[in-house]
Amino acid sequence: MYRLRQHTGQLDMFALLTASVLRRGALRYRGSQCTMATIVSGNKTSQQVKERLKKEVAEMKTQFPGFRPGLVVLQVGDRDDSNLYISMKLKAAAEIGINANHIRLPETATEDEVLQSIAAVNENSAVHGLIVQLPLDSINPINTEKVTNAVAPEKDVDGLTSINAGKLSRGDLGDCFIPCTPNGCMELISQTGVSVMGKNAVVIGRSKIVGAPMHDLLLWNHATVTTCHSKTLDLAEQVGRADILVVGAGRAEMVKGEWVKEGAVVIDCGINHIPDSSKASGKRVVGDVHYPSAKERAGYITPVPGGVGPMTVAMLMKNTVESAKRFLQTHTPGKWNILYTKKKPQEPQQSDATISYSCQSKPVGQLAREVGLFSEEVEPYGRSRAKIRLDVLKRMDKQPDGKYVVVTGITSTPLGEGKRTTTLGLAQALGAHLNINTFACVQEPSPESCFGARGLAVGGGYSQIIPLEEVSLQPSGQNELISAASRVVMNTIKAHAHYETKLSEKALFDLLVPLREGQRSVSLAQLNRLKKLEIEKLDPLTLTGTEIRHFVRLDIDPETITDSGSLKNEIMAILSLSSSEEEMQQRLANIVVATNKSGDPVTTEDLNVSGPLVLLLKDALKPVLMQTVEGTPVFLHTSPLVDIAQGSASILADKMALKMVGSKGFVVTESGHGADIGLENFFNIKCRYSGLQPNVVVMVATLRTLKMHGGAPPVQAGLPLPKEYSQENLKQLARGCCHLRRQVENAQAFGLPVIVAVNKFSSDTDAELELVCGQARQAGAFDAVQCTNWSKGGAGALALAEAVQRAAKLPGRFRFLYDSQIPADDKLRTVAQKMYGANDIKLSPKAKEKLALYTKQGFGNLPVCIVKAHLFSNDPTMKREPTNFMLPIIDIKANAGAGFLSCLTDLTKAEMDDPMWPCFHGNNLYHDFK
């Protein structure tokens, strides 16, 4: 019908025009008029959309470094067509800069498993779009509607949830996600330049994915819309009236060209396969419109393939980028969307219990969501507490750690110096007042500490953990599990010793490796014991008589059996120092419970009891999540005593918190007692095993303690302070500041900046406070600030928080006090001289004997934990900065499971300490908590 004319090798203008038209569409003659059906290319338009989105994502990354829109495609099964569609989506996401991930569940997945996967993605703030690839190819029945509606509406970039569909149907176009195919159709219509307003539009099809939302979109863009379907009687007549025709019926070439109104816009959403012998596959793809005849009448028409299909993927990307934009309107990347409660202090200040009762704590589920935890990672333990599963660490493995701050103190008085209160106040100041992601990590109160004169061991005033009665008086089960584990070990030792004397080796073997269904098998612990005995056999039936004898008889020396109290302490230390369940299992297996008559250590693994211990203690390994008065999150976990172990909150709590706060956040943890014993153990034991390096040390001091070191009378728990403590005495205070200087030097020995926090009391004068702060700075402290967080909450620790921020920017130069490979006595000597000011150590004959034994058994490279009073020396009368004394070591115990040598001095508790006066005298706790 058309002819290209060529003259002397050149195309004339008519030929050029004709060739161009042939590429774009079709020419139709009617009389002297020529009408052109323009092909609206989805490939070209989708590429334009993707280029625009790519620029928008680049701008996001520039404005919010490290931020990327996130998309997840969830697939059930392994259908080839689904794999093809998913690969197209992932490729488009990569082109634009969207971080896309593919979660594939097997065809055996159940509905609950699919819903759990969706819930996890819903709660992940790094994901802004979630696509559930349909159909769900599972051998199990799955309710597709239920699964689709499980997607969070704000992440439903497919626009298929009932909430998004409902918003679209009532015209809330700016507050919903529009299904991708209809949205792509609208984009293609806009490319034609034809205005939708006032036009007659016909939609063929009424599916939730195409037809129904297409009707709504056209309607709210002011077209007059008619929806037709396969049952419509006058379908050809309806199509003939359409200025805009959108077909998504799913029937090959059902709309004939002669039905189409001349000049109409035809959008074909169909994808169908029909036989075609000319194709290698024997079939070809066609739409729902008979394209050859329709293009003769339409003004604009989309091809199949290459029309609506590419636009669906492009609109999916557009919705994902839009979702990321909406997220950035309400969230700052890396910042928690957390609700804090700043309390207005009352005058006069109320009791701790009254303050706690007046503060309404958030439900722990809400708190967990605010700090980025997923519901499946949280195990509620009442309304205000929850145990957090260790899966969090695996999920956040690649996330950078935050800043790590450790709070210590000078040598305390029986009344305490407020380390816990300062820890919580600092966390509140950083979190609630400076809007920085901040976690506090503290020890769980031990049962015996809950009624001490210093309060209920959870902070105090407006810097405490709430609800006070839950954290202090309602245990989380940790101590009960440890007691049960200790009893299991002690009972197993007794049973083993008893039956070794009563039974033959064969009978013992039958007890240890019982016959079940004609088979015997050894446990993992027993297999390890065989390897320890250098017996390389897996089948117990092949053991010789001599090998059986070595295997079943432990030959425990009864004089060397550990006591129950020491065992409990070591198990608590193991919980505190383990970074994973696997590490806890290994540490529990390494506990030395006795020595055999040959001088070799007998472990829980030798007793075949390490497995049951792991089962008992798995739950105790999970940190407990709570909150402060102001809503700052707190982890409580483990309570190893500082005068017999490392005395700090668990490694797991610190590691988990450091991941959760992100690179710009802070974790405030604490060490027990003063910088000489508690901080030394924190660094040389806890940090050695955790691999974590703190950024800042905060040292808490009080004027009353410094006055005591300057010569004021000793204080006694539960009794009024002597008048010397409430009177200004600068000379006495200056004499006591040498103790502060010594503790600052102790902390600086580890290479970190030290900030002195002076815990202010109402009787302290400005002159006294300025004197102490000045002395601290002269001693080399990075800064010294006054703190009133007990009476003012986080607002009273703002100066401290700002100082911590500045100090945390300094380059880290953390170092240990000693190399773990040097001999144990040299480690002890180093600690005694550098931390306590001793001339040397003095080992008793028993300590020398034990040290030689443990070195022979392979424990000589363990760090040392000096078990002593909180005082500098073993003489309670020595104050200020004691020197020129010998530190006596009277006994040594190998805590091989915990991983340190426990070295006892001749004074494990200060003789001057009277029994602790309980805090409930003069307090109606029951009335306060009602």
Short mmCIF file of C-alpha atoms in Angstrom, two decimals, residues 20 87 275 294 337 466 564 714 886 901 915:
data_model
loop_
_atom_site.label_atom_id
_atom_site.label_comp_id
_atom_site.label_asym_id
_atom_site.label_seq_id
_atom_site.Cartn_x
_atom_site.Cartn_y
_atom_site.Cartn_z
CA SER A 20 9.00 7.26 10.38
CA SER A 87 14.72 -11.28 38.38
CA PRO A 275 -0.33 -21.13 19.05
CA ALA A 294 -7.25 -2.09 16.62
CA ASN A 337 11.56 6.84 66.73
CA ILE A 466 10.95 1.37 86.58
CA SER A 564 28.31 -24.90 95.86
CA PRO A 714 34.10 6.72 109.23
CA MET A 886 52.67 -5.98 100.54
CA LEU A 901 42.34 -17.18 88.11
CA PRO A 915 26.01 -5.51 108.81
#
